[in-house]
CSV table of C-alpha atoms in Angstrom, one decimal:
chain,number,residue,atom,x,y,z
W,1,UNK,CA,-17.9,61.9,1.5
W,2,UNK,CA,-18.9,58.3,1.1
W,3,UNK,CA,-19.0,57.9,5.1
W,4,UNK,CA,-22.8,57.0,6.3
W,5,UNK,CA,-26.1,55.8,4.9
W,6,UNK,CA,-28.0,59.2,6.0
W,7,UNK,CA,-27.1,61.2,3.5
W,8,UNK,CA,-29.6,63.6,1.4
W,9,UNK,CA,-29.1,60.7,-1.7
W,10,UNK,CA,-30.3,58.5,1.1
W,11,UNK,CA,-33.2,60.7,2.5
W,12,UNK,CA,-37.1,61.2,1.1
W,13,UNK,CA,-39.6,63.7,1.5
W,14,UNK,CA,-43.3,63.1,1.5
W,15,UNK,CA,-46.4,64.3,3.0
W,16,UNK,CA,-49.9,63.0,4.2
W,17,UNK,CA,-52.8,63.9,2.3
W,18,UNK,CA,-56.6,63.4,3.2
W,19,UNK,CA,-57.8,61.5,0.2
W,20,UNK,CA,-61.6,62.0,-1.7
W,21,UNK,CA,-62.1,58.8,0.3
W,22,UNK,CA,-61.8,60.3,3.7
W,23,UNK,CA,-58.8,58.0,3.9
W,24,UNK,CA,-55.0,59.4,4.3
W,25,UNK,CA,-52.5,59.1,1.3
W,26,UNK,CA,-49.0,59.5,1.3
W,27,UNK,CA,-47.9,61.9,-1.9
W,28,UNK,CA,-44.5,63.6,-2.9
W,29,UNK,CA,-43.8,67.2,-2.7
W,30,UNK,CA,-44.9,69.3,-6.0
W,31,UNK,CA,-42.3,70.4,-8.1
W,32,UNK,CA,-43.1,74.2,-7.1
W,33,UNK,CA,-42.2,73.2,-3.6
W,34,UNK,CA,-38.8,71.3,-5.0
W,35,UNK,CA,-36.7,73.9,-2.8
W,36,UNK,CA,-38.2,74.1,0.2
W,37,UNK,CA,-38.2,69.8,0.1
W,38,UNK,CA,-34.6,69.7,-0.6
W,39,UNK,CA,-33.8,72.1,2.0
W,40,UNK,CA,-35.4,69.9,4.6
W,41,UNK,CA,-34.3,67.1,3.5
W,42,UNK,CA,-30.3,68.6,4.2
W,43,UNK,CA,-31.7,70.2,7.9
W,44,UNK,CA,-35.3,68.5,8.8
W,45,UNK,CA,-35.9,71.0,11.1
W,46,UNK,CA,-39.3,72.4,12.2
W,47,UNK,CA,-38.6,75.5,10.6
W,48,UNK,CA,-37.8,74.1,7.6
W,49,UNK,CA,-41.0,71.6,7.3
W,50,UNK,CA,-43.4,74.4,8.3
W,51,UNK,CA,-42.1,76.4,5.0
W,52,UNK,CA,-42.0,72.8,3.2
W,53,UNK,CA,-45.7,72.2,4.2
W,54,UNK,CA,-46.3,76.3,2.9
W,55,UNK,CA,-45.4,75.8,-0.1
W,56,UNK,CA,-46.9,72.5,-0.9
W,57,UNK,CA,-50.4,74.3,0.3
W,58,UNK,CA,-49.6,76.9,-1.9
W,59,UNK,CA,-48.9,74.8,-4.5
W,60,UNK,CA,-51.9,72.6,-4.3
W,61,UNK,CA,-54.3,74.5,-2.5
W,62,UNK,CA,-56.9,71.2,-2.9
W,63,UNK,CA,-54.9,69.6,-1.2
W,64,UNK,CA,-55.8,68.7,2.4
W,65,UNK,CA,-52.0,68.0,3.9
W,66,UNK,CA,-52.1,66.8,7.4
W,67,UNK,CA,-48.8,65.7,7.7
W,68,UNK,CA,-44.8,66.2,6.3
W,69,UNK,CA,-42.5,64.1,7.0
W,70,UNK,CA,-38.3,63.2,6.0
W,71,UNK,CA,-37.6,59.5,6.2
W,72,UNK,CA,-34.1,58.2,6.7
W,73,UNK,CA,-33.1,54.7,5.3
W,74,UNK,CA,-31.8,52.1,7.5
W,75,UNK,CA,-29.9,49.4,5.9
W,76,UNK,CA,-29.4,45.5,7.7
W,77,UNK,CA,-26.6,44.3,6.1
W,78,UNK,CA,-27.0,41.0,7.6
W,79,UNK,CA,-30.4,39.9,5.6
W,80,UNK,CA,-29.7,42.4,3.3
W,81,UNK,CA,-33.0,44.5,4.0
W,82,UNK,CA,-34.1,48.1,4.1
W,83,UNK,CA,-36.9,50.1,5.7
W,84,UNK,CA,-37.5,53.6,6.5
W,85,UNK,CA,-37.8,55.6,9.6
W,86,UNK,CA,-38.9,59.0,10.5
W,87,UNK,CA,-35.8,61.7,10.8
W,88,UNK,CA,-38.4,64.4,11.5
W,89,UNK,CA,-42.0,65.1,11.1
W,90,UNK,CA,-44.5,68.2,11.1
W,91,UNK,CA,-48.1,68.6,11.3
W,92,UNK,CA,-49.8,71.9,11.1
W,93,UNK,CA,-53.1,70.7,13.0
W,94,UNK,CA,-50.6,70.2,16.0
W,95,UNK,CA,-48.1,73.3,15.4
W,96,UNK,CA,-51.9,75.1,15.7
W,97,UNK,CA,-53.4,73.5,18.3
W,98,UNK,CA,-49.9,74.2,20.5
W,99,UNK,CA,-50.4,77.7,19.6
W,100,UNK,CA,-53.6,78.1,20.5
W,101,UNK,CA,-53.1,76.4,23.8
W,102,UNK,CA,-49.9,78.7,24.2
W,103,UNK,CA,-52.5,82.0,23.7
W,104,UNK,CA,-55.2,80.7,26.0
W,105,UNK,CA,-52.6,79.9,28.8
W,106,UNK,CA,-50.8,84.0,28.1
I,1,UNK,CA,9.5,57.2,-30.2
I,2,UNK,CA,12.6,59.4,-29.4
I,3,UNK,CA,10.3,62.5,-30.5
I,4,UNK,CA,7.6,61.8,-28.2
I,5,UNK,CA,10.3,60.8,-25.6
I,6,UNK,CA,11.8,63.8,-25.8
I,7,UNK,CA,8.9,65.9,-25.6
I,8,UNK,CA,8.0,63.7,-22.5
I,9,UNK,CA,10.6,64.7,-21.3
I,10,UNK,CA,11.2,68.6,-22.2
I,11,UNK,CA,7.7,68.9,-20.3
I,12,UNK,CA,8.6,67.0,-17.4
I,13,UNK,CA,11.9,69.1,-17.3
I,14,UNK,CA,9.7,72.4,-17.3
I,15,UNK,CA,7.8,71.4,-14.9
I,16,UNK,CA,10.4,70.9,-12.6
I,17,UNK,CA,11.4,74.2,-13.2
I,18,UNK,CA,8.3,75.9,-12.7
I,19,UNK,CA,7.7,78.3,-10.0
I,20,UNK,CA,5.3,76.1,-7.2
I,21,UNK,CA,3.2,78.8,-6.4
I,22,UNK,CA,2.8,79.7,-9.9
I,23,UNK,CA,1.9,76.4,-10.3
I,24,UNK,CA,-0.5,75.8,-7.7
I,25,UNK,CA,-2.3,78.6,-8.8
I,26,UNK,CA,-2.7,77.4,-12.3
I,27,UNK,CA,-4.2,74.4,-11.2
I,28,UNK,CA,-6.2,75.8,-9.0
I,29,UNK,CA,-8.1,77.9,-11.1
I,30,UNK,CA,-8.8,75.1,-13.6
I,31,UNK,CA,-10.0,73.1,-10.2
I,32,UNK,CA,-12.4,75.2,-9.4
I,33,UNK,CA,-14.1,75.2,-13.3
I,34,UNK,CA,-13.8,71.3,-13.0
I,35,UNK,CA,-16.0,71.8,-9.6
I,36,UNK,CA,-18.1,74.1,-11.4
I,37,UNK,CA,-19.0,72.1,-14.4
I,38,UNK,CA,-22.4,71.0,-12.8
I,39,UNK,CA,-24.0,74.5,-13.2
I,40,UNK,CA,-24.2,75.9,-16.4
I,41,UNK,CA,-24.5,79.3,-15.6
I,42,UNK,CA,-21.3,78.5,-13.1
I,43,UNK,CA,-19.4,76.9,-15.4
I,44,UNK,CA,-19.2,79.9,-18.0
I,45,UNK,CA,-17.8,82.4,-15.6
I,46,UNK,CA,-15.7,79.7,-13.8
I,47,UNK,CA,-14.3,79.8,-17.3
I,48,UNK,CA,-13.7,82.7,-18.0
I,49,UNK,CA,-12.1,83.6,-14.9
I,50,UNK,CA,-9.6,80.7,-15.3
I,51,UNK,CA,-8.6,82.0,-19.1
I,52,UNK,CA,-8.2,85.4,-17.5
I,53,UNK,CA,-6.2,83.9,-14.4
I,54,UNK,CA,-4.4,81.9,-16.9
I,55,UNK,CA,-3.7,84.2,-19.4
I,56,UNK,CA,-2.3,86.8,-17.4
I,57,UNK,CA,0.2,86.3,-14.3
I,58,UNK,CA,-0.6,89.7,-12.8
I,59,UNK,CA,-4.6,88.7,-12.1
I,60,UNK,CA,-3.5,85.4,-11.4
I,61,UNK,CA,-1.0,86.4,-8.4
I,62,UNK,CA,-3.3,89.5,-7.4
I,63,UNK,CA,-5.2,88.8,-4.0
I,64,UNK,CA,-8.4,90.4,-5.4
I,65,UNK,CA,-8.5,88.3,-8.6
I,66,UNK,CA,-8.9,85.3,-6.0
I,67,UNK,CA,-10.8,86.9,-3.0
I,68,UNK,CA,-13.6,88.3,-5.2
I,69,UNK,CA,-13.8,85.2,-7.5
I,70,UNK,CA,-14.5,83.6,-4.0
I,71,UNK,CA,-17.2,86.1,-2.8
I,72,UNK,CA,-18.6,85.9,-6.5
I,73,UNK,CA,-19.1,82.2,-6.2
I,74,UNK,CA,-19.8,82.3,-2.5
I,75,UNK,CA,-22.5,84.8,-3.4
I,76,UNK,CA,-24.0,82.6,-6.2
I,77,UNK,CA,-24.1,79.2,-4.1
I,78,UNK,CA,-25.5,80.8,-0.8
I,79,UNK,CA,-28.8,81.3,-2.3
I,80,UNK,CA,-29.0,77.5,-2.9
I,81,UNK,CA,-26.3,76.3,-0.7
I,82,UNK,CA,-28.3,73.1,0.4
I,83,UNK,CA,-27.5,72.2,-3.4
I,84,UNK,CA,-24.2,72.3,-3.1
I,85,UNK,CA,-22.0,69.3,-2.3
I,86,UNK,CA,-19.0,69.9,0.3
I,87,UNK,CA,-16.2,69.6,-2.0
I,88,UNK,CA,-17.7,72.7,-4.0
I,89,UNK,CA,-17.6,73.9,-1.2
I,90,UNK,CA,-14.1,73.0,0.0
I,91,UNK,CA,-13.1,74.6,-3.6
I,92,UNK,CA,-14.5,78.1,-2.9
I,93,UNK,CA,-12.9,78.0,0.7
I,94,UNK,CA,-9.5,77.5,-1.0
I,95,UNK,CA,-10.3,80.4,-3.8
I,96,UNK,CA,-10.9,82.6,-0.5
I,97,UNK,CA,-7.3,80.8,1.3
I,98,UNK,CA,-5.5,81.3,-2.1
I,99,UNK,CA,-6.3,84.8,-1.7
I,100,UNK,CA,-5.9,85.5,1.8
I,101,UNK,CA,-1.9,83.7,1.6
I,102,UNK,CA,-1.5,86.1,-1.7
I,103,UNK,CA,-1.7,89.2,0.5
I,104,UNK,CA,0.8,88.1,2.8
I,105,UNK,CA,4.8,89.0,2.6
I,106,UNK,CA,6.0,85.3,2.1
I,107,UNK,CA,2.9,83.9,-0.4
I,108,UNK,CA,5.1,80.7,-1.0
I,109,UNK,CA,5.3,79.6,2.1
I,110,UNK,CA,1.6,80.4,3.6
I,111,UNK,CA,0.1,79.1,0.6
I,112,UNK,CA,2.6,75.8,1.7
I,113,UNK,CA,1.1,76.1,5.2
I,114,UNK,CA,-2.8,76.6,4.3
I,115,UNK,CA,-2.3,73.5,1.5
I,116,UNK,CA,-1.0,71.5,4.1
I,117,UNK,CA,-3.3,72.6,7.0
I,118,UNK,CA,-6.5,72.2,4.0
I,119,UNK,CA,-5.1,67.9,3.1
I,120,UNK,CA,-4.5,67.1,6.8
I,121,UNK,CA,-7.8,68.9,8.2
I,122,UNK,CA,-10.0,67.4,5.3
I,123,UNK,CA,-9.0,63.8,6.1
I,124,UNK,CA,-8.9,63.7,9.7
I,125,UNK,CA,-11.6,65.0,9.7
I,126,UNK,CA,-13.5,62.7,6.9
I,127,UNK,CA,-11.4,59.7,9.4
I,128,UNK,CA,-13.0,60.7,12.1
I,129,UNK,CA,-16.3,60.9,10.7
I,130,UNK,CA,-16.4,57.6,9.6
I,131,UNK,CA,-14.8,56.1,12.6
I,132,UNK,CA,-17.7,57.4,14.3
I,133,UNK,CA,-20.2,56.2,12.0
I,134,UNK,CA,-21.7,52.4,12.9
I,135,UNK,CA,-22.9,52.2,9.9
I,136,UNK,CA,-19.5,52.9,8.2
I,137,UNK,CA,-17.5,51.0,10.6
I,138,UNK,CA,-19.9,47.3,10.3
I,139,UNK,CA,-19.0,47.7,6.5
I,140,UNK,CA,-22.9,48.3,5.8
I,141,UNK,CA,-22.4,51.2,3.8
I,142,UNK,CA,-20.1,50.1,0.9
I,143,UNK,CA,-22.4,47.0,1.0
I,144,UNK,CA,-25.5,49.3,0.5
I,145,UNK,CA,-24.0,51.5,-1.5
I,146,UNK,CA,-22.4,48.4,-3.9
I,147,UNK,CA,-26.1,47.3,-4.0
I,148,UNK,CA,-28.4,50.2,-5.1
I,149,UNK,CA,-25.5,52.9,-5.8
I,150,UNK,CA,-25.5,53.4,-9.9
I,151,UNK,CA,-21.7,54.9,-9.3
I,152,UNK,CA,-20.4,50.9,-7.6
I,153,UNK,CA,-22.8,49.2,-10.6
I,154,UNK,CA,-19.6,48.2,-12.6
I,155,UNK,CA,-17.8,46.8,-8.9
I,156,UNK,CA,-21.0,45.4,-8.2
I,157,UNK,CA,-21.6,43.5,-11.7
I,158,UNK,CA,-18.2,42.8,-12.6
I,159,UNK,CA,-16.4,41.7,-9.2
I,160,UNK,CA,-19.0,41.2,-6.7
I,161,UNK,CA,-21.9,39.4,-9.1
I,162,UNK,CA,-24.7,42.2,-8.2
I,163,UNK,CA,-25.8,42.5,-12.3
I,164,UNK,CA,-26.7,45.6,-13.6
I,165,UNK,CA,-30.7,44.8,-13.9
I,166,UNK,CA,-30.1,43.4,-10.2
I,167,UNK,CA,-29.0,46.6,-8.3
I,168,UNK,CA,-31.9,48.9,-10.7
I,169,UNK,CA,-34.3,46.4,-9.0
I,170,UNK,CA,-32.7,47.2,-5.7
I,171,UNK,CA,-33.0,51.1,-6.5
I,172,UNK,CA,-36.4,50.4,-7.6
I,173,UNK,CA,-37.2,48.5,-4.3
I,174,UNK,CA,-35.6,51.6,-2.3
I,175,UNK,CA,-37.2,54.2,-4.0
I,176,UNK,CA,-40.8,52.5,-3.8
I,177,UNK,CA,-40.2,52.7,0.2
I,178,UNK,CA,-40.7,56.5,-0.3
I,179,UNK,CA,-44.5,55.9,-0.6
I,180,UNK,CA,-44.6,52.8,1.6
I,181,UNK,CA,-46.4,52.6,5.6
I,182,UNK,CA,-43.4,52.9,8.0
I,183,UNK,CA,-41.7,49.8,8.8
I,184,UNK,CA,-42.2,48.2,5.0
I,185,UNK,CA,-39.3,46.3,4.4
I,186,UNK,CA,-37.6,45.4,1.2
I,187,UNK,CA,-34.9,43.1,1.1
I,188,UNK,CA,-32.2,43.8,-1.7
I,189,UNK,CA,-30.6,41.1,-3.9
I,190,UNK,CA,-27.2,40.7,-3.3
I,191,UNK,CA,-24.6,37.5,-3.7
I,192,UNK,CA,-21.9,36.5,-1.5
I,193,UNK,CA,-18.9,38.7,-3.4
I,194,UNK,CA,-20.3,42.1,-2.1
I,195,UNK,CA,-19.2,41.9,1.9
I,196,UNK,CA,-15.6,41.3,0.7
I,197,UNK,CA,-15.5,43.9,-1.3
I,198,UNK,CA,-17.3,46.6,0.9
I,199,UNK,CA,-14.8,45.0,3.7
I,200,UNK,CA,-11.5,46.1,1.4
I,201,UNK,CA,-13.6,49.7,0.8
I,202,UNK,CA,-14.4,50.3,4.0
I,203,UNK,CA,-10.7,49.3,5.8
I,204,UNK,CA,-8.7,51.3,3.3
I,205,UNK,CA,-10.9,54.1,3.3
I,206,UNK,CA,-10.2,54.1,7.3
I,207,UNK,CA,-6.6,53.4,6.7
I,208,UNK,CA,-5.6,55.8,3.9
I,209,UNK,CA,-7.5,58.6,5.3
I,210,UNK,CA,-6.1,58.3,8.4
I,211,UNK,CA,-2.6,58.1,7.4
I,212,UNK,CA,-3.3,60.9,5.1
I,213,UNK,CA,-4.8,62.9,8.5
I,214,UNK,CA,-1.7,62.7,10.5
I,215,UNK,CA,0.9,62.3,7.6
I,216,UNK,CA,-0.2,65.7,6.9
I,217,UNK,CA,-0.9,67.1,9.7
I,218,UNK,CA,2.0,65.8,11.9
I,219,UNK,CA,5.8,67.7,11.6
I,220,UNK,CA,7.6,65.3,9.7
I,221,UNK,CA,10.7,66.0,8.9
I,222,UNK,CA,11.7,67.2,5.1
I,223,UNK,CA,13.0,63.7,4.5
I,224,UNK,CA,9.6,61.8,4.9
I,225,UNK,CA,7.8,64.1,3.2
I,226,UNK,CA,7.5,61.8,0.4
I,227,UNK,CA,4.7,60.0,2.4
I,228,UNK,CA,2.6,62.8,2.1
I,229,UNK,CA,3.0,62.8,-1.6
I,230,UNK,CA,2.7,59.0,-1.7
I,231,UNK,CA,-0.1,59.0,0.3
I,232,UNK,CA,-2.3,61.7,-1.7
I,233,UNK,CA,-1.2,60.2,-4.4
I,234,UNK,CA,-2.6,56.5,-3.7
I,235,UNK,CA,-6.0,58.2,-2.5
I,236,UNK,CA,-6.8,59.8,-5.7
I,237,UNK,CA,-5.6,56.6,-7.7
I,238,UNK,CA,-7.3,53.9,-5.6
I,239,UNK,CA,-10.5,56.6,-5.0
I,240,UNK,CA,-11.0,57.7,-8.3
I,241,UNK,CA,-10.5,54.8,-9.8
I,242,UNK,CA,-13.7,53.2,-9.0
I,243,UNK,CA,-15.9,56.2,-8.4
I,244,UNK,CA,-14.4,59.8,-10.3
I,245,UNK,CA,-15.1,62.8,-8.7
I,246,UNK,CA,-13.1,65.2,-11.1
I,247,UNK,CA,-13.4,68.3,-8.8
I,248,UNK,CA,-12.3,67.5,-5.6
I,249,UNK,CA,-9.7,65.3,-7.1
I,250,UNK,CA,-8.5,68.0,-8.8
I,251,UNK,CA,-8.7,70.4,-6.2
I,252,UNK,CA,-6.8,67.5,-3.8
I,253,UNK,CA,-3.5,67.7,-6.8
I,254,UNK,CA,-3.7,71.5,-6.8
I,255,UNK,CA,-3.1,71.3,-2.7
I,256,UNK,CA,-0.3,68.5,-3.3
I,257,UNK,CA,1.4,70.9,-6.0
I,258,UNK,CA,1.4,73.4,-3.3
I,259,UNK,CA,4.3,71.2,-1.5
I,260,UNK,CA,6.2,70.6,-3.6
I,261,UNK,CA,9.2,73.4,-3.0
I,262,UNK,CA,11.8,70.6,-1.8
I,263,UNK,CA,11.7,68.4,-4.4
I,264,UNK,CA,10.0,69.1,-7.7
I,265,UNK,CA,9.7,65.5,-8.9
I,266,UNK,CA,6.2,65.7,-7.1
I,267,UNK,CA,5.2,68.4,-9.0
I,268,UNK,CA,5.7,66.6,-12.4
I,269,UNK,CA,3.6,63.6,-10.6
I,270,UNK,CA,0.8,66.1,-9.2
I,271,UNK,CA,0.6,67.8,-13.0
I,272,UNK,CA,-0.1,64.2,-14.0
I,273,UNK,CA,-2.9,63.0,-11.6
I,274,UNK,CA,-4.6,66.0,-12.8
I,275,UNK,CA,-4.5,65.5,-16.4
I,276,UNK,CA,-5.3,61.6,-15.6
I,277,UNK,CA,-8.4,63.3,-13.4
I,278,UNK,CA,-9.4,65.6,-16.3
I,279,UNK,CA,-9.2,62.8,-18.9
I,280,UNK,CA,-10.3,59.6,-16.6
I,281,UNK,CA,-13.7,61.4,-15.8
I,282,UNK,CA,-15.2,61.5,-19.4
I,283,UNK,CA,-13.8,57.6,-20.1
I,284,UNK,CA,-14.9,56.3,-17.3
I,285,UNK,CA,-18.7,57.3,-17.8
I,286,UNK,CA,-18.5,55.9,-21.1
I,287,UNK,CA,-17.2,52.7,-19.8
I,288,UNK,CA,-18.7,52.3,-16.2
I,289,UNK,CA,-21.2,55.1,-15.6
C-alpha cells in the first residue's frame, strides 16, 4: 500500500491499430476485453497480452491490431513532469513470424 | 452528563471484561463485511455471515464457520483475483488463520501468536518495500500522488496550495498520456507546499512502519507491550486520517484486540478505533472525498 508509482492505478493499456488511412492509431481496449486488460495490466506478461490482443480481435474483428502494449508512468519530481514508458509489449505479426521460423528450423 | 458518563463508562467497564478472543472474533467478522462492502453481491453474504457469527457464539467459535467462510470468499475472489486489492486479501487470509488457531487446544493464545505474527509481517514487510522503492524513498510518490491523487485533493488544496481544479487538470494531463507517442511529456502544476508535505508522508510512513515491523515482531517483554498498542494505534490515526481505508483499518484493530490478554485497557481503545473507522469513513467522503 501507498509505496511506488507502478501501481495498476498508475498503469494503461492500449493497443495499435492500422487506421482507414494506412496510418497507425493508438486506441483503448473494448469494454468486452475489460478483463483480459486489467489482468495485464496487474502481470504484463506475454501470456497475458496474447489473450488481451484475443479478445480485443474478437471484439472488434475490423479492427487491424498490430500491437498491445501496458505503459508504466514515470514521475520527475524535480520539474514536476510525467511521461510514459513501455512495461511490456506484444505483437502478433512477431509472436507469428517466431513461430513460423521456429517450424521451419524443427 | 452523569447519564451519558455513566454509560461511557458501564461500556468501557464491559469491555474490559470481555473475553479477548471472543472479542477478536466479533470484530473480525464485521472486518471482513467492511472489506467486503465494494462488491454487492460480497457484501450481502459478508452480512449475513457476520449476523450469524454474531448472533450465535457456537458458529462464531466453531473452526468450520471461519475456514469455510474463507474458502467461500477465496472461491468467489479467485475468479477475479487481479480485482482484488491486497488488504481484501489480507482479510480472507485472517478468516482462514482465525480458523486454523480455533482448531487448536489453546485458541487464545495461537490466535495471540498468528495476530501478532499477521501486524509484524504486514509492516516489515510494507517497510521494506518501500525502503526499496527509489521512487518512495526521493519522496516522489506522495508528491505525485498529492498532485493527481483525488484521495490527497483535500491535503493538496488545503495545506499544500494544489486547488481542486489544479490536480483534475493534472489527472486530466496524466490520463491524456494514455493515447500519447512514447516520450510525451506533461508537466503537472504544483506549488512550493507539496515537497514538505510528501517529505513528512514519506519519513513517517518509513518510521512508523518500521517501528510497527520490529515492535511486533521483536520479543519484548510484557512491560513494553504498550508500544505495540501505541504504535498501531498512531498508524491507523495518523493513516486514516488523511486517506480512510475502512477495511484494512478495521481488520488492523481486530489484530490489536487480539493482544490484549495482559491488560484490557487496550481493548476498550481497539473497540474505539474501530467504531471511529466505521464512522470516520462515511464523514470523511462527505467532507474531503
Amino acid at each position: 500500500m501507498f509505496a511506488h508509482i507502478d501501481g495498476v492505478s498508475n498503469r494503461f493499456v492500449r493497443g495499435t491499430v492500422t487506421g482507414d488511412d494506412g496510418q497507425p492509431q493508438l486506441a483503448v481496449p473494448p469494454m468486452a476485453a475489460r478483463d483480459e486488460a486489467d489482468r495485464a495490466l496487474v502481470i504484463p506478461t506475454t501470456n497475458n497480452l496474447r489473450a488481451l490482443e484475443q479478445a480485443w480481435r474478437a471484439a472488434d474483428p475490423d479492427a487491424d491490431l498490430v500491437r498491445v502494449e501496458v505503459l508504466g508512468t514515470v514521475f520527475d519530481g524535480d520539474v514536476p513532469s510525467v511521461t510514459m514508458e513501455v512495461v511490456a509489449a506484444y505483437e502478433p505479426d512477431d509472436a507469428d513470424a517466431a513461430d513460423e521460423e521456429g517450424e521451419a528450423d524443427a | 452528563v452523569t447519564t451519558s458518563l455513566s454509560t461511557t463508562g458501564s461500556w468501557s467497564a464491559a469491555l474490559q471484561r470481555h473475553d479477548p478472543l471472543d472479542l477478536a472474533l466479533r470484530l473480525s467478522a464485521v472486518a471482513v463485511v467492511v472489506t467486503a462492502h465494494h462488491t454487492p453481491a460480497l457484501l450481502i453474504a459478508a452480512a449475513v455471515w457476520t449476523y450469524a457469527v454474531w448472533a450465535s457464539p457456537r458458529l462464531r467459535h466453531h473452526p468450520l464457520t471461519w475456514l469455510l467462510g474463507a474458502a467461500a470468499v477465496t472461491a468467489y475472489q479467485i475468479t477475479s483475483w487481479w480485482e482484488y486489492d491486497n488488504h481484501v486479501w489480507l482479510t480472507t487470509y485472517w478468516m482462514a488463520a482465525v480458523g486454523l488457531c480455533l482448531l487448536t487446544s489453546d485458541p487464545r493464545r495461537s490466535l495471540g501468536i498468528d495476530g501478532r505474527l499477521f501486524v509484524g509481517l504486514i509492516f516489515a514487510i510494507a517497510a521494506l518495500w518501500k525502503i526499496f522503492s527509489p521512487d518512495f524513498r526521493t519522496g516522489d510518490f506522495f508528491e505525485y500522488s498529492l498532485l493527481q491523487d483525488p484521495r490527497f485533493s483535500w491535503v493538496a488544496d488545503n495545506l499544500g496550495g494544489v486547488s481542486g481544479a489544479d490536480a483534475a487538470a493534472n489527472d486530466q494531463a496524466v490520463l491524456e498520456l494514455a493515447l500519447a507517442p512514447v516520450g510525451t511529456e506533461a508537466v503537472l502544476t504544483t506549488s512550493g507546499g507539496i515537497q514538505p508535505i510528501a517529505a513528512v508522508f514519506t519519513w513517517w510512513g518509513l518510521l512508523i512502519e518500521s517501528a510497527l515491523g520490529v515492535l511486533w515482531l521483536a520479543p519484548l517483554r510484557p512491560r513494553w507491550h504498550w508500544l505495540r498498542h501505541v504504535a498501531l494505534l498512531l498508524f491507523a490515526f495518523t493513516t486514516y486520517l488523511v486517506v480512510p481505508v475502512g477495511g484494512f483499518g478495521c481488520l488492523l484493530m481486530a489484530l490489536g484486540a487480539t493482544q490484549t490478554d495482559d491488560d484490557p485497557r487496550w481493548r476498550v481503545a481497539y473497540c474505539a478505533g474501530f467504531v471511529a473507522l466505521l464512522i470516520y469513513g462515511p464523514i470523511w467522503r462527505v467532507l474531503f472525498g
